[in-house]
GROMACS .gro file of C-alpha atoms in nm:
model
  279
    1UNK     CA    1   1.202   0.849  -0.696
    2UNK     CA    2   0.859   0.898  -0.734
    3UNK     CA    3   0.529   0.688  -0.685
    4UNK     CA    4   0.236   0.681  -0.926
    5UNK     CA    5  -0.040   0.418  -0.788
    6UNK     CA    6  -0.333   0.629  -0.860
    7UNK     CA    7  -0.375   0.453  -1.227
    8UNK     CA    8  -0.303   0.090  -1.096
    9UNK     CA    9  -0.667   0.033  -1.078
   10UNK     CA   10  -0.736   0.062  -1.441
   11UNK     CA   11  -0.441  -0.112  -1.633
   12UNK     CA   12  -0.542  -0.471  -1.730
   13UNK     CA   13  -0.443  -0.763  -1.483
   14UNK     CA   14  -0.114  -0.880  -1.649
   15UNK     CA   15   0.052  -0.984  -1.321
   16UNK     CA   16   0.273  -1.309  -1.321
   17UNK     CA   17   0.397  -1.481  -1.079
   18UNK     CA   18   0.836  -1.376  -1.110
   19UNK     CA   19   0.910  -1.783  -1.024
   20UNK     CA   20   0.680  -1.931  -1.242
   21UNK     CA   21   0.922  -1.937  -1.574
   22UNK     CA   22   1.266  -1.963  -1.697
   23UNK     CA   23   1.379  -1.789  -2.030
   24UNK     CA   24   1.441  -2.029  -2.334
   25UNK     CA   25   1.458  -1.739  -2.543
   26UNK     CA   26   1.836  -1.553  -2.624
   27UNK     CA   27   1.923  -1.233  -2.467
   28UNK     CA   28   1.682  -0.940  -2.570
   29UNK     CA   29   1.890  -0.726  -2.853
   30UNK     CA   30   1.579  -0.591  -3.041
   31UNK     CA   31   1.348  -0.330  -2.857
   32UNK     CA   32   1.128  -0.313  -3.192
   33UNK     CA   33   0.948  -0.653  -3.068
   34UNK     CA   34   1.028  -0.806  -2.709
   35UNK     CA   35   0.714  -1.110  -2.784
   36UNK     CA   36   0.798  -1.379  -2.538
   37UNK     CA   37   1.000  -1.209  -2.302
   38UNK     CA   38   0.958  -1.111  -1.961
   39UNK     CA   39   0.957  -0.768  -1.891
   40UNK     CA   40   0.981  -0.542  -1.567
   41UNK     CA   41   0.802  -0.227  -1.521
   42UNK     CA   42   0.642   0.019  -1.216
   43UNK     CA   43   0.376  -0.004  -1.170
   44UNK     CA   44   0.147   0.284  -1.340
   45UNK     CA   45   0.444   0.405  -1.456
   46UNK     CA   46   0.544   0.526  -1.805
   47UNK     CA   47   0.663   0.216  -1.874
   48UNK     CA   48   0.395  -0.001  -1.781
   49UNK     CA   49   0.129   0.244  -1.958
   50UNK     CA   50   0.391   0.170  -2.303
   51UNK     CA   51   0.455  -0.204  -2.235
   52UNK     CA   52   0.073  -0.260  -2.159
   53UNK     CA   53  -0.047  -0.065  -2.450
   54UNK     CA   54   0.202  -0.282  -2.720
   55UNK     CA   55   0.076  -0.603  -2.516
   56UNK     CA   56  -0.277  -0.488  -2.634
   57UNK     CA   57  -0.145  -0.428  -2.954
   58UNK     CA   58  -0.045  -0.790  -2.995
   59UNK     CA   59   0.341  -0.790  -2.857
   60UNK     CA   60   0.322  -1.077  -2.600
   61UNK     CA   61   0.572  -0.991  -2.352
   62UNK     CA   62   0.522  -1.090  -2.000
   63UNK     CA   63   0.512  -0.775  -1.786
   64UNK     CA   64   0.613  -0.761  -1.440
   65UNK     CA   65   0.487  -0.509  -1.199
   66UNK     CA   66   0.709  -0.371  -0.924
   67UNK     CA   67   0.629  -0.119  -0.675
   68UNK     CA   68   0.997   0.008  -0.648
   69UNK     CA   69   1.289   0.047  -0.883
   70UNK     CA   70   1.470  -0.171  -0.610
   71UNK     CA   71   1.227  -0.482  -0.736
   72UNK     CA   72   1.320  -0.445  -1.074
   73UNK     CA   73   1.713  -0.449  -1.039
   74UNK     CA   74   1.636  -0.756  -0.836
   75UNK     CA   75   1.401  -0.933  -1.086
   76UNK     CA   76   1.654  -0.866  -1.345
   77UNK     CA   77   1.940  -0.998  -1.153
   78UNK     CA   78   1.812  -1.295  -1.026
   79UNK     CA   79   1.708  -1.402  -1.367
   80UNK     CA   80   1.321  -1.351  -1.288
   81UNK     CA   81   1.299  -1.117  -1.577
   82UNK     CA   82   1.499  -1.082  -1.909
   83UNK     CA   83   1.493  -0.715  -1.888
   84UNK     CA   84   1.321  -0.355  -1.779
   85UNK     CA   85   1.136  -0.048  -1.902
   86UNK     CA   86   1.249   0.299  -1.742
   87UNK     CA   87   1.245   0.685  -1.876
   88UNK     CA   88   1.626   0.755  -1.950
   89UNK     CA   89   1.678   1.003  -1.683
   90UNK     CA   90   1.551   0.728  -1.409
   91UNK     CA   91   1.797   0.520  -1.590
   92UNK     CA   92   2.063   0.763  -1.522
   93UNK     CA   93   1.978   0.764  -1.143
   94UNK     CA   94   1.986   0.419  -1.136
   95UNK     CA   95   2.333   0.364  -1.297
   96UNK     CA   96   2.462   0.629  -1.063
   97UNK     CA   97   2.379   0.366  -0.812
   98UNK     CA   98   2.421   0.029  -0.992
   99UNK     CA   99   2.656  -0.118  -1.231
  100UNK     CA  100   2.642  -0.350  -1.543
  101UNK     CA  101   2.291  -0.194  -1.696
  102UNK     CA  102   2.317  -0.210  -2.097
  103UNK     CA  103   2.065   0.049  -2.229
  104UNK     CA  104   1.984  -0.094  -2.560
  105UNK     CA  105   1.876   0.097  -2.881
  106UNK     CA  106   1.612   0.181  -3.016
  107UNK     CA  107   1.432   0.342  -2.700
  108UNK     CA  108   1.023   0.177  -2.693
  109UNK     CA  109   0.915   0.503  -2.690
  110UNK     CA  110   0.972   0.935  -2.668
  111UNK     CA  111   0.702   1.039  -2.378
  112UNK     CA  112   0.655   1.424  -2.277
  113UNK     CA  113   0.635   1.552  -1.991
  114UNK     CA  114   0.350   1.801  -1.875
  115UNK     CA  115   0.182   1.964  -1.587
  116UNK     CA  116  -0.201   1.983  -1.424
  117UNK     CA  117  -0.460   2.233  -1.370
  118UNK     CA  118  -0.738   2.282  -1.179
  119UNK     CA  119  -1.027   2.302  -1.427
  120UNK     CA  120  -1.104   2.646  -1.339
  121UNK     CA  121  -0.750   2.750  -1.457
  122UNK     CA  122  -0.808   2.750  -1.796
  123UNK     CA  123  -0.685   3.113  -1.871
  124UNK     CA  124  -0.316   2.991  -1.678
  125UNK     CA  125  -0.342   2.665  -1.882
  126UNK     CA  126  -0.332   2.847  -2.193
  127UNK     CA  127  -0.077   3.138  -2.066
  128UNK     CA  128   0.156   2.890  -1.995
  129UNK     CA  129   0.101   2.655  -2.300
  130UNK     CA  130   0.200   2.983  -2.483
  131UNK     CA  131   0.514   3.063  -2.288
  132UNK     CA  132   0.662   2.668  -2.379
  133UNK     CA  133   0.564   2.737  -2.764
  134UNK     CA  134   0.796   3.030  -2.730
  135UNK     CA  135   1.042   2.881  -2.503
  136UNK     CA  136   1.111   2.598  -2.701
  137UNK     CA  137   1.278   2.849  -2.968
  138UNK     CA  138   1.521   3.017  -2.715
  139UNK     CA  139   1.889   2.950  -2.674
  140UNK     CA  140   1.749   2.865  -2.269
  141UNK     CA  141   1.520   2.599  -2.350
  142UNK     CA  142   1.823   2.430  -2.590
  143UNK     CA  143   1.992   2.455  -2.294
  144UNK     CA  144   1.781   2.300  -2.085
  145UNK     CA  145   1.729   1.999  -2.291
  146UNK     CA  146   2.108   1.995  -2.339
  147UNK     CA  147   2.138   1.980  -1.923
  148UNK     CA  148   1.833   1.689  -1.941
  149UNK     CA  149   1.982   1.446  -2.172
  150UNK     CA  150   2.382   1.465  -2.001
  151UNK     CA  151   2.204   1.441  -1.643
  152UNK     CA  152   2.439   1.207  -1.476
  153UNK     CA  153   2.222   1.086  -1.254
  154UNK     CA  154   2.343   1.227  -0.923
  155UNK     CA  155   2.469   1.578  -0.958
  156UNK     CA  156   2.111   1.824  -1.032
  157UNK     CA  157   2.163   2.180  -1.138
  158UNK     CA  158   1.968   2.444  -1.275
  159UNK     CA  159   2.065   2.815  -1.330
  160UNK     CA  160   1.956   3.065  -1.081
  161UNK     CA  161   1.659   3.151  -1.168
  162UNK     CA  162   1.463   3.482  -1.022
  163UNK     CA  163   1.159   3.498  -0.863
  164UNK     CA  164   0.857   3.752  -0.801
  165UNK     CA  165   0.771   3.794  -0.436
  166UNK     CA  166   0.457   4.069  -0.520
  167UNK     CA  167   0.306   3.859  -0.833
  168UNK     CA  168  -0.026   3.714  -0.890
  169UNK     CA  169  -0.030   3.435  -0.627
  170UNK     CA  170  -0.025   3.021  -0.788
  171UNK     CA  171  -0.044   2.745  -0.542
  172UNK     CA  172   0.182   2.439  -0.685
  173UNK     CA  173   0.170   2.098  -0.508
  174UNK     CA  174   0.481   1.969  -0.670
  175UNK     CA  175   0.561   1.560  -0.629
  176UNK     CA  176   0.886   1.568  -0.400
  177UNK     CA  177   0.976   1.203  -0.471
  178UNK     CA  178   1.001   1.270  -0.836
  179UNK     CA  179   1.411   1.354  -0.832
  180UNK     CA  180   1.529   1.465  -1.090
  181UNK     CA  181   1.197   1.602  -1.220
  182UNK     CA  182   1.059   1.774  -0.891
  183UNK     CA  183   1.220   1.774  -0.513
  184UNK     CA  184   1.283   2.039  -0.236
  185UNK     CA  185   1.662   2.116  -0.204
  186UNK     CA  186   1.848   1.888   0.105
  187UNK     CA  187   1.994   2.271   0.150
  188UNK     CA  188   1.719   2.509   0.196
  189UNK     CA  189   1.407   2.312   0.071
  190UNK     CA  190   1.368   2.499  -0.238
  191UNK     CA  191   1.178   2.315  -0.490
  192UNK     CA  192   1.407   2.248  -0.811
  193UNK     CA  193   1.377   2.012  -1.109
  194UNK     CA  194   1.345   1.960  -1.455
  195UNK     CA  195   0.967   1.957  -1.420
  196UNK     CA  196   0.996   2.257  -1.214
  197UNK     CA  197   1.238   2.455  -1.425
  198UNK     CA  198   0.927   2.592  -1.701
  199UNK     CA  199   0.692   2.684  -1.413
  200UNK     CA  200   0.949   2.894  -1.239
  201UNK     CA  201   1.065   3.097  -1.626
  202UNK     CA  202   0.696   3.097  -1.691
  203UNK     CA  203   0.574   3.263  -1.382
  204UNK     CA  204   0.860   3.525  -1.356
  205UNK     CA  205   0.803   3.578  -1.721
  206UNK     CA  206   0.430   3.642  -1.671
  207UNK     CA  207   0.411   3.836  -1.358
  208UNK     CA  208   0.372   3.523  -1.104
  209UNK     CA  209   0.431   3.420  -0.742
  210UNK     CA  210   0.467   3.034  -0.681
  211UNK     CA  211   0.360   2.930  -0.367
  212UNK     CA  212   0.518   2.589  -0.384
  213UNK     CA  213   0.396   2.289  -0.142
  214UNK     CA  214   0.615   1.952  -0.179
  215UNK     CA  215   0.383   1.662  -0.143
  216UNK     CA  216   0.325   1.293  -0.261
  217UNK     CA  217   0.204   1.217  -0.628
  218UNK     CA  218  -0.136   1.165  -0.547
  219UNK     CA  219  -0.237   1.423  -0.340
  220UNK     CA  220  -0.092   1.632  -0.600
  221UNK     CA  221  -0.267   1.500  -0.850
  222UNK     CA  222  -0.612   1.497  -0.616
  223UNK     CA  223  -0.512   1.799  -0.470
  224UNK     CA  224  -0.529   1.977  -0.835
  225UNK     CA  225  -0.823   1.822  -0.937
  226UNK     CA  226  -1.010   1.926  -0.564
  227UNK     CA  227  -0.880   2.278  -0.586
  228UNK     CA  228  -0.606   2.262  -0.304
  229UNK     CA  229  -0.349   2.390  -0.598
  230UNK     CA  230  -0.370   2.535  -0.882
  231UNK     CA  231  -0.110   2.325  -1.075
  232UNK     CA  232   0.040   2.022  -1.000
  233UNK     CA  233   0.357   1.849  -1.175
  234UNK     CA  234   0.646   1.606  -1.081
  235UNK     CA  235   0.700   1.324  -1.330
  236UNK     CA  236   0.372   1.330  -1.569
  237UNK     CA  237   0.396   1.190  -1.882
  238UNK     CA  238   0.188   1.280  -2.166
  239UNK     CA  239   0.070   0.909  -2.200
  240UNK     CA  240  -0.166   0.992  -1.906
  241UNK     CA  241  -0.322   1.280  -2.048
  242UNK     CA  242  -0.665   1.138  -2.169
  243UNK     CA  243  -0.716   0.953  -1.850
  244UNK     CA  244  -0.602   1.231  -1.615
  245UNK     CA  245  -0.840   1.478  -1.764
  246UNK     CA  246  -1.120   1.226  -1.748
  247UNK     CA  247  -1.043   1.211  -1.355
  248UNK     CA  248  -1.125   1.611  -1.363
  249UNK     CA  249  -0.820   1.782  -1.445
  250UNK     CA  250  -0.670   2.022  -1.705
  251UNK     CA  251  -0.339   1.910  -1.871
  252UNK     CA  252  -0.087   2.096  -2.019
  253UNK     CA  253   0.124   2.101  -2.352
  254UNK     CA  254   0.417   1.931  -2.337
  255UNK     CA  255   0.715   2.137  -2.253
  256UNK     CA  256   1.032   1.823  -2.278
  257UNK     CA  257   1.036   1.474  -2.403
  258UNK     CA  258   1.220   1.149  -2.264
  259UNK     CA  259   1.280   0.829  -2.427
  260UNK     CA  260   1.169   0.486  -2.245
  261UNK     CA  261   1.432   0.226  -2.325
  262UNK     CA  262   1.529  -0.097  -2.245
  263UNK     CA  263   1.784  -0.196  -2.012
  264UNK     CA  264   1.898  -0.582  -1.927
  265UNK     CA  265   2.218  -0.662  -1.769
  266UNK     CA  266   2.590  -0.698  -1.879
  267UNK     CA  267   2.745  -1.053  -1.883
  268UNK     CA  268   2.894  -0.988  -1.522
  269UNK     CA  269   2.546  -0.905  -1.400
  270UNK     CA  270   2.468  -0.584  -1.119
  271UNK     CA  271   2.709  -0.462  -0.877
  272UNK     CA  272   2.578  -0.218  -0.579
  273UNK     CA  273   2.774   0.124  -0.629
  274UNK     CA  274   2.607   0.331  -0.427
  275UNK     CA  275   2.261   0.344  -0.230
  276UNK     CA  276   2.001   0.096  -0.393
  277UNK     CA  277   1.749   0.239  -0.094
  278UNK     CA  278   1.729   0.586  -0.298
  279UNK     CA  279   1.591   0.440  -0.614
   0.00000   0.00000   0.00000
């Protein structure tokens, strides 16, 4: 899954130590205001960026950081936290790995998801925010959404889609931790993904020729911002827009949205279905 540490620096210091408190509170039921409990994130994350910014707000939850999704099935599970923040289609990863996680309603928050550009990309920036405003009107992009929200967690697929071999060269560095949102293909190496879905109709559409380099999330986003690609994208939410374009690079519209919601544990607790290293 992926890894997003290049924020970490610049969130407030809300780390707590996961032994230092028990719970006297009832089971969380009520997303709307989680004041008192303890709640796990990842770090720089969507989640944390949410949890931190309703903790500023006034909501005094206790957030946990965690460098791995691993950390927070264990946090919850031992009883070191009374719950966690994910994007739903994490969540559906996880569950095809773990059972006994209650999602509960409503989600904390919708977050879109977008892509970079090098600052001297402006004129591709605002080619391709124009292809997503007329994408999002097409019987594809309903169906894209519609494949999104039933992702099961495990089983990825995308329509063939074609590809120009003679267009105007792009260089993409594409995050490939970020499965289901951006990863080369354990077949052929192919870069696929939600994330990666719009680029590919965009640049076909437009007269384009991806040149696609799978990478880690910060050189992609460094390595947009420095010039070694012209776009980068795997897992971005919206939430990091401002700050990203402060660090020196061009964001794009949104072109899908996730909810963040809350998971805690059933009455049984977790149970180990599948690989817990993946997550």
């Amino acid at each position: 899954m992926k890894r997003k540490l290049f924020l970490a620096a610049a969130l407030p210091a809300l780390l707590l130590d996961a032994c230092s408190k028990v719970s006297s509170k009832p089971a969380v039921n009520d997303t709307r205001d989680l004041s008192g409990y303890r709640v796990g994130v990842n770090l720089a994350w969507e989640g944390d960026y949410i949890m931190t910014e309703r903790y500023l707000a006034g909501e005094k939850t206790d957030i946990y950081r965690f460098d791995e999704t691993a950390g927070l099935l264990l946090a919850l599970q031992t009883g070191k936290t009374d719950c966690f923040v994910l994007d739903e289609t994490e969540i559906a990863v996880v569950k095809s790995q773990v059972a006994g996680i209650k999602v509960l309603s409503p989600p904390v928050a919708e977050v879109g998801y977008i892509a970079f550009f090098n600052r001297s990309k402006q004129g591709l920036l605002e080619d391709f925010n124009a292809f997503v405003a007329e994408w999002r009107e097409s019987e594809e992009y309903k169906d894209y959404i519609r494949r999104i929200k039933s992702f099961d967690g495990s089983n990825y697929s995308e329509p063939e889609l074609p590809s120009l071999k003679d267009g105007l060269p792009v260089t993409v560095g594409y995050c490939e931790l970020s499965f289901p949102r951006s990863f080369p293909d354990a077949e052929n190496g192919e870069a696929k993904g939600f994330d990666m879905e719009p680029l590919k109709r965009w640049a076909f559409a437009r007269g384009y020729s991806l040149k696609m380099t799978g990478t880690s999330y910060e050189d992609m986003e460094q390595g947009t911002r420095i010039g070694n690609y012209d776009i980068g994208v795997g897992y971005i939410g919206d939430c990091y827009a401002e700050e990203s374009r402060k660090a020196g690079v061009l964001t794009s519209s949104s072109f899908s949205e996730s909810s963040l919601q809350v998971c805690v544990k059933s009455r049984d607790g977790l149970a180990v279905t599948g690989d817990i290293d993946k997550l």
